[in-house]
Amino acid sequence: MTGIRELSQWRSLTRDGDSRARYQRMLQRADRDIASMLEIDVEKGFSSVLGQNSPHLQGIPFSVKDNIALSGFSFTCGSKILEPLVSPYHAGAVQKLLSAGAVPVGKANMDEFGMGSSTENSAFTVTRNPWDLDRVPGGSSGGSAASVAAGLVPFSLGSDTGGSVRQPAAFCGIYGCKPTYGRVSRYGLAAYASSLETIGILSADISMMEQVFHCISGTDERDQTTWEAVPAYQDEQGSPTAAVISDLEGMDPEIRRGYERTLEAMKSLGWKITEVSLKSLKYAMPAFYTIACAEASSNLARYTGIRYGMRHSTSAAQEEMVRMTREEGFSAEVKLRVLLGTYVLRSGFQDQYYLKAQKIRTRMKQEFDMMFSQADVLLMPVYPVQAFKAGDEGMTPMQQKVADRYTLPANLAGLPAVSFPAGIESGLPVGMQLLGPSCSEERLFSLIRKLSEVIPPPELPVRLGAEEEADD
Amino acid sequence: MTDVFIGLEIHIQLLTRSKVFCSCPSGFGEEPNLHVCPVCLGYPGVLPALNRRALEFAYLTGLALKCTMAKRIHFDRKNYFYPDMAKNYQISQFHAPVGVHGNMDFDAEDGRKTIRIHDIHLEEDAGKMIHGSGKSLLDYNRAGSSLLEIVTEPDFRSGREAELFLQEFRSLVRTVGVCDGNMEEGSLRCDANVSVNKPGKGLGTKVEIKNLNSSRFVRKALEYEIRRQSRLLRTGRAIIQETRLWDEKRTRTEPMRSKEEALDYRYFPEPDLPPFCPDEQFITKVADMLTELPISRYDRYRETWELNEETARYLAEDVSRAEFFEQSVEQGADAKLAASWIKGELTKLQAKGEFSFSRRTVDPQGFSSLLRLTDAGEITAQQAKEVLQVMAETGGDPQTIIKERVITGGLDEQQLRDLASAVISQYPDTSAQIQGGNMKALGFLMGSIMKETGGAADPKASRRILLELLGIDLTK
Ligand SMILES: [Zn+2]
């Protein structure tokens, strides 16, 4: 299954000038209600294509989260402070897709600098969940997830700092891949928390996701934290062992049902299930936010309005100009995290916060090492609740941070995790994830493909108009 | 009476072709903002990619400064807002620098001294901000250039010591080939810290001095600062820990705005660069790059050839000059003679832009054979200078030049020839006597030529021309 369309159908949307112009109109119309995209320009995207190295991806359209550099397109990171910025360069992952022949059609909305779980914290627009317009698509890659779930594109590049690919994928009923840290170049991903985040993939089709992963992974000399990975477990032999956490708490009943359903599917496939404990899990949230905010306070220091982006119209001297630009350009949530990060990095206080968080992180890595010496994968829900309501009826920022606890461990430990749809409850998708040891993406894809045969992915609330397509 | 403690923080711009974290060329004095890219302008999403050459140069400097070299280094972020720093943090090294616990020898006024090196660390340079007429202008050409910081222990006791050390240090980095050592252009920069205390009381309150654009300024600023602090100490007033700027016009230090001090840099490990652990191959490569240091050459020149201090230092401080000297000696030149000619004539030619020790038109072989000819009395010193000038201009070897352009003490061949025929016609009897075999009579004709030219004519050339005109061939 390839969303609504077969590969050839996707390809036909970008085939010639007329098709692209028609596709452009279809996208604009289909995106009107969900507002998944900040910029749509099929023709400009087509003219950025650099080659046609891949028979699989050639001509296939995709969207790109707006914190990933796509030359000639907006590069706002969902922030007012970068509103006027047009990227002067391509991200490493984007460049690989362009060389493969894939066609970027636009930039996807997101929570400002990736800080949020609902895509309501974008400076520009609130993206809606195609399943229910009153609900959020998740975040921070909510625009990416919505654009895929609404059938606008077959896949999207997002970024996952603490669950920002997997959680919106779960909210929108699609697949989300957060690769091993260092397997996909971060060059061109505007940094929020450098040591935690990776570029990730959102797709309604596990095979498509696999193709894209194959294309964008590998070393990049411009990102020296990438390394040539030897993929673990190419071939499946025997039954895998899945770990589950014995005392997993706090799931909503709908999520619990999806979790149980997945366990049943695993058993029906003959997988062995083993119960484990992850003691450091309860410290994941404070450790994550300590490190993420610390890195953010430094990463976001470059946004001053001096060299690019928004500049406050004051005639004041540079120090004051920078202060006013940041005051106006950043939202309250961004300021909160920058301030927290500045606080935890103060000299004399690092032992208490930053270094303690790093110790928890090391401890968590050790626990995972132990776990994956006994099990092949770990099953966890993605998020304790389904897509929540937008606005005041939804979750507070603090509730959202607490709810990130199932997704944060993969980022803290640098491990791969792939989320997948595990059925529909109360009319909305439920998402689960498999985590694996370093470089086990190939195995995760293959195991999830098997699970999807037992729990078929849902029919998506596709919005890309078929009438218009039939016009010619 | 006071004890003085001075430490230096020296920044050198490494001679890498490209910047330390991007592929922009590193250069000086180009059109503003010409050598920039998304990386060194700090665009969103860019990452640093460490320049391998910068790493080699950093380790090489550490080796030359006898540091304990790190088995594993990483970079840290030094966070502070300044417009000429594109990312508002500097990638530097705080926790695991390239080298620690080094030392370096130099000759102070009262003899050889060893200065301890606290650490050396690799970092990126900032751009430049120029203020003027209500505007601030930024040039990022220098931003991201590879910079190595060398921090000494507070081992200097006077401004003069610091000055002499800096001169030796400059010569060392130039010799090793990691920096051009140009203080005026800022490729070698130095900040100093100084504290003065009552004898035996240890370190006092540290005052930093910046804006020292030459080793002379370093000395003057330190001397001023020592006087200032001693006066405060004597009169029982407090010395404030602060940063002061050297004002060359007023020849004094002034407090810097206190706002830029007391910054908390919030160092933390740079997540965008993996740690580096030098392997065997890297270490061997760097070790092979290390050449003899100037001070060791100096000692060798003093011992082996008994050159005087000044000459030995002059030769040793510049690697191309030192190599020219040593190669000339290898080619058979007398060491002292070669040294004196290098220090004299060749340096003069270099100053005039007619010769360079690094891009030589005169090679050590030609130079040494010229000195041999001089030494053997074949040509006079004055003639040798002329030949050397021609060698520098044409790149020819001395024998050919002497043959082709006969050296005539200021007269050219034709002038000398005309003069000789005039003398022969003036004294036909003497000429006949010579032709008859009375060679003593030749002295008379030679004397006449000398008289005519006020002694400027070259005796050998005069003799040769006279004999030729008289049709005498002594070789038969
Ligand atoms: Zn650059």
Short mmCIF file of C-alpha atoms in Angstrom, two decimals, chain B residues 202-421:
data_model
loop_
_atom_site.label_atom_id
_atom_site.label_comp_id
_atom_site.label_asym_id
_atom_site.label_seq_id
_atom_site.Cartn_x
_atom_site.Cartn_y
_atom_site.Cartn_z
CA GLY B 202 53.05 34.77 45.91
CA LEU B 203 50.71 35.85 43.15
CA GLY B 204 48.89 39.11 43.62
CA THR B 205 45.73 40.35 42.00
CA LYS B 206 45.78 39.55 38.32
CA VAL B 207 45.29 42.31 35.78
CA GLU B 208 44.90 41.47 32.12
CA ILE B 209 46.23 43.71 29.39
CA LYS B 210 44.91 43.61 25.86
CA ASN B 211 45.52 45.52 22.63
CA LEU B 212 49.20 44.67 22.38
CA ASN B 213 50.01 44.75 18.69
CA SER B 214 53.77 44.28 18.85
CA SER B 215 56.30 42.75 21.19
CA ARG B 216 57.50 46.26 21.96
CA PHE B 217 54.00 47.23 23.13
CA VAL B 218 53.98 44.15 25.30
CA ARG B 219 57.12 45.34 27.04
CA LYS B 220 55.98 48.94 27.37
CA ALA B 221 52.52 48.02 28.62
CA LEU B 222 53.93 45.60 31.17
CA GLU B 223 56.51 48.08 32.38
CA TYR B 224 53.80 50.69 32.77
CA GLU B 225 51.50 48.26 34.53
CA ILE B 226 54.20 47.06 36.92
CA ARG B 227 54.93 50.66 37.86
CA ARG B 228 51.24 51.37 38.35
CA GLN B 229 50.59 48.32 40.49
CA SER B 230 53.76 48.79 42.53
CA ARG B 231 52.71 52.33 43.29
CA LEU B 232 49.28 51.14 44.43
CA LEU B 233 50.91 48.47 46.55
CA ARG B 234 53.37 50.92 48.07
CA THR B 235 50.67 53.36 49.00
CA GLY B 236 48.48 50.63 50.41
CA ARG B 237 45.74 50.95 47.82
CA ALA B 238 43.84 48.06 46.31
CA ILE B 239 44.70 46.53 42.97
CA ILE B 240 41.48 45.66 41.19
CA GLN B 241 41.18 42.48 39.17
CA GLU B 242 40.29 43.81 35.75
CA THR B 243 41.10 43.93 32.08
CA ARG B 244 42.96 46.98 30.81
CA LEU B 245 43.77 48.15 27.32
CA TRP B 246 47.14 49.47 26.23
CA ASP B 247 46.86 52.96 24.79
CA GLU B 248 49.95 53.44 22.67
CA LYS B 249 49.34 57.13 22.06
CA ARG B 250 49.11 57.94 25.73
CA THR B 251 51.56 55.19 26.64
CA ARG B 252 49.43 53.88 29.45
CA THR B 253 46.87 51.20 30.22
CA GLU B 254 43.22 52.10 30.68
CA PRO B 255 40.48 50.00 32.26
CA MET B 256 38.25 48.23 29.78
CA ARG B 257 34.51 48.65 30.14
CA SER B 258 33.67 46.40 33.03
CA LYS B 259 30.56 45.14 31.19
CA GLU B 260 32.62 42.83 29.04
CA GLU B 261 34.16 41.17 32.02
CA ALA B 262 32.81 38.71 34.52
CA LEU B 263 31.18 36.73 31.74
CA ASP B 264 30.09 33.21 32.47
CA TYR B 265 31.00 31.35 29.29
CA ARG B 266 28.86 28.34 30.19
CA TYR B 267 31.33 25.91 28.63
CA PHE B 268 29.93 22.58 27.55
CA PRO B 269 31.15 19.88 25.16
CA GLU B 270 30.58 20.70 21.47
CA PRO B 271 28.02 18.11 20.36
CA ASP B 272 28.66 18.70 16.65
CA LEU B 273 32.24 17.40 16.66
CA PRO B 274 33.25 13.92 17.73
CA PRO B 275 36.27 13.57 20.02
CA PHE B 276 39.59 13.07 18.23
CA CYS B 277 42.10 10.41 19.27
CA PRO B 278 45.37 10.67 17.34
CA ASP B 279 46.49 7.32 15.98
CA GLU B 280 50.03 6.08 15.37
CA GLN B 281 49.99 7.32 11.79
CA PHE B 282 48.92 10.82 12.81
CA ILE B 283 51.56 11.03 15.51
CA THR B 284 54.29 9.86 13.16
CA LYS B 285 53.22 12.32 10.51
CA VAL B 286 53.30 15.23 12.94
CA ALA B 287 56.65 14.14 14.39
CA ASP B 288 58.07 14.07 10.86
CA MET B 289 56.91 17.63 10.31
CA LEU B 290 58.92 18.94 13.25
CA THR B 291 62.11 20.77 12.30
CA GLU B 292 64.98 21.93 14.50
CA LEU B 293 63.95 24.84 16.68
CA PRO B 294 65.69 28.22 16.39
CA ILE B 295 67.19 28.10 19.86
CA SER B 296 68.81 24.75 19.15
CA ARG B 297 70.22 26.07 15.88
CA TYR B 298 71.51 29.05 17.77
CA ASP B 299 73.34 26.83 20.22
CA ARG B 300 74.74 24.74 17.41
CA TYR B 301 76.00 27.77 15.49
CA ARG B 302 77.69 29.09 18.61
CA GLU B 303 79.32 25.77 19.37
CA THR B 304 80.19 24.45 15.94
CA TRP B 305 81.30 27.60 14.23
CA GLU B 306 81.84 29.93 17.17
CA LEU B 307 79.66 32.60 15.67
CA ASN B 308 79.01 35.56 17.91
CA GLU B 309 75.67 35.78 19.71
CA GLU B 310 74.18 38.39 17.48
CA THR B 311 75.09 36.66 14.23
CA ALA B 312 74.08 33.22 15.47
CA ARG B 313 70.71 34.57 16.58
CA TYR B 314 70.21 36.43 13.35
CA LEU B 315 70.82 33.31 11.29
CA ALA B 316 68.88 30.94 13.53
CA GLU B 317 65.75 33.02 13.93
CA ASP B 318 64.64 32.63 10.34
CA VAL B 319 64.46 29.13 8.99
CA SER B 320 65.11 29.95 5.33
CA ARG B 321 68.07 32.10 6.27
CA ALA B 322 69.41 29.38 8.56
CA GLU B 323 69.04 26.76 5.87
CA PHE B 324 70.77 28.98 3.33
CA PHE B 325 73.64 29.42 5.72
CA GLU B 326 74.00 25.75 6.52
CA GLN B 327 73.79 24.70 2.90
CA SER B 328 76.46 27.25 1.95
CA VAL B 329 78.76 25.84 4.59
CA GLU B 330 78.05 22.35 3.28
CA GLN B 331 79.06 23.61 -0.16
CA GLY B 332 82.44 24.56 1.24
CA ALA B 333 82.01 28.17 2.28
CA ASP B 334 83.82 29.36 5.36
CA ALA B 335 81.16 29.55 8.09
CA LYS B 336 82.13 32.91 9.54
CA LEU B 337 82.57 34.46 6.12
CA ALA B 338 79.24 33.05 4.95
CA ALA B 339 77.53 34.27 8.10
CA SER B 340 78.89 37.74 7.70
CA TRP B 341 77.95 37.91 4.03
CA ILE B 342 74.46 36.63 4.71
CA LYS B 343 73.99 39.14 7.49
CA GLY B 344 75.47 41.90 5.33
CA GLU B 345 75.14 41.74 1.59
CA LEU B 346 72.38 39.18 1.13
CA THR B 347 70.22 40.82 3.78
CA LYS B 348 70.79 44.17 2.05
CA LEU B 349 69.72 42.64 -1.26
CA GLN B 350 66.70 41.13 0.44
CA ALA B 351 65.74 44.51 1.88
CA LYS B 352 65.91 45.97 -1.61
CA GLY B 353 63.64 43.20 -2.81
CA GLU B 354 66.31 41.77 -5.09
CA PHE B 355 66.77 38.53 -3.23
CA SER B 356 64.85 36.24 -0.92
CA PHE B 357 66.13 33.40 1.25
CA SER B 358 62.99 31.42 0.64
CA ARG B 359 62.72 32.03 -3.11
CA ARG B 360 66.36 32.10 -4.01
CA THR B 361 67.93 33.52 -7.16
CA VAL B 362 71.31 32.98 -5.57
CA ASP B 363 71.74 29.40 -4.47
CA PRO B 364 74.07 28.26 -1.69
CA GLN B 365 76.36 26.60 -4.24
CA GLY B 366 76.97 29.78 -6.24
CA PHE B 367 77.20 31.79 -3.08
CA SER B 368 79.83 29.54 -1.59
CA SER B 369 81.96 29.47 -4.74
CA LEU B 370 81.80 33.26 -4.84
CA LEU B 371 83.06 33.33 -1.25
CA ARG B 372 85.82 30.89 -2.14
CA LEU B 373 86.96 33.12 -5.03
CA THR B 374 87.03 36.07 -2.68
CA ASP B 375 88.84 34.11 -0.02
CA ALA B 376 91.46 33.04 -2.54
CA GLY B 377 92.00 36.64 -3.59
CA GLU B 378 90.79 35.98 -7.11
CA ILE B 379 88.45 38.92 -6.80
CA THR B 380 88.25 41.69 -4.29
CA ALA B 381 85.47 42.03 -1.79
CA GLN B 382 84.15 44.98 -3.74
CA GLN B 383 84.03 42.87 -6.89
CA ALA B 384 82.37 40.02 -5.08
CA LYS B 385 79.57 42.38 -4.05
CA GLU B 386 79.06 43.34 -7.67
CA VAL B 387 79.03 39.74 -8.78
CA LEU B 388 76.56 38.91 -6.03
CA GLN B 389 74.30 41.69 -7.23
CA VAL B 390 74.42 40.27 -10.77
CA MET B 391 73.83 36.77 -9.42
CA ALA B 392 70.74 37.99 -7.58
CA GLU B 393 69.47 39.71 -10.71
CA THR B 394 70.16 36.97 -13.23
CA GLY B 395 70.46 33.80 -11.23
CA GLY B 396 73.82 33.09 -12.94
CA ASP B 397 76.83 31.42 -11.38
CA PRO B 398 79.78 33.56 -10.28
CA GLN B 399 82.48 32.13 -12.62
CA THR B 400 80.42 32.87 -15.71
CA ILE B 401 79.55 36.31 -14.51
CA ILE B 402 83.18 37.10 -13.79
CA LYS B 403 84.17 35.83 -17.23
CA GLU B 404 81.39 37.49 -19.15
CA ARG B 405 81.33 40.79 -17.42
CA VAL B 406 84.88 41.44 -16.57
CA ILE B 407 85.10 43.10 -13.29
CA THR B 408 86.93 46.37 -13.73
CA GLY B 409 86.60 48.32 -10.58
CA GLY B 410 83.92 50.57 -11.82
CA LEU B 411 85.21 50.80 -15.39
CA ASP B 412 83.75 48.62 -18.03
CA GLU B 413 85.93 46.45 -20.22
CA GLN B 414 85.94 48.90 -23.10
CA GLN B 415 86.92 51.85 -20.93
CA LEU B 416 89.77 49.91 -19.45
CA ARG B 417 90.84 48.75 -22.91
CA ASP B 418 90.85 52.32 -24.23
CA LEU B 419 92.89 53.46 -21.28
CA ALA B 420 95.41 50.63 -21.72
CA SER B 421 95.97 51.41 -25.44
#
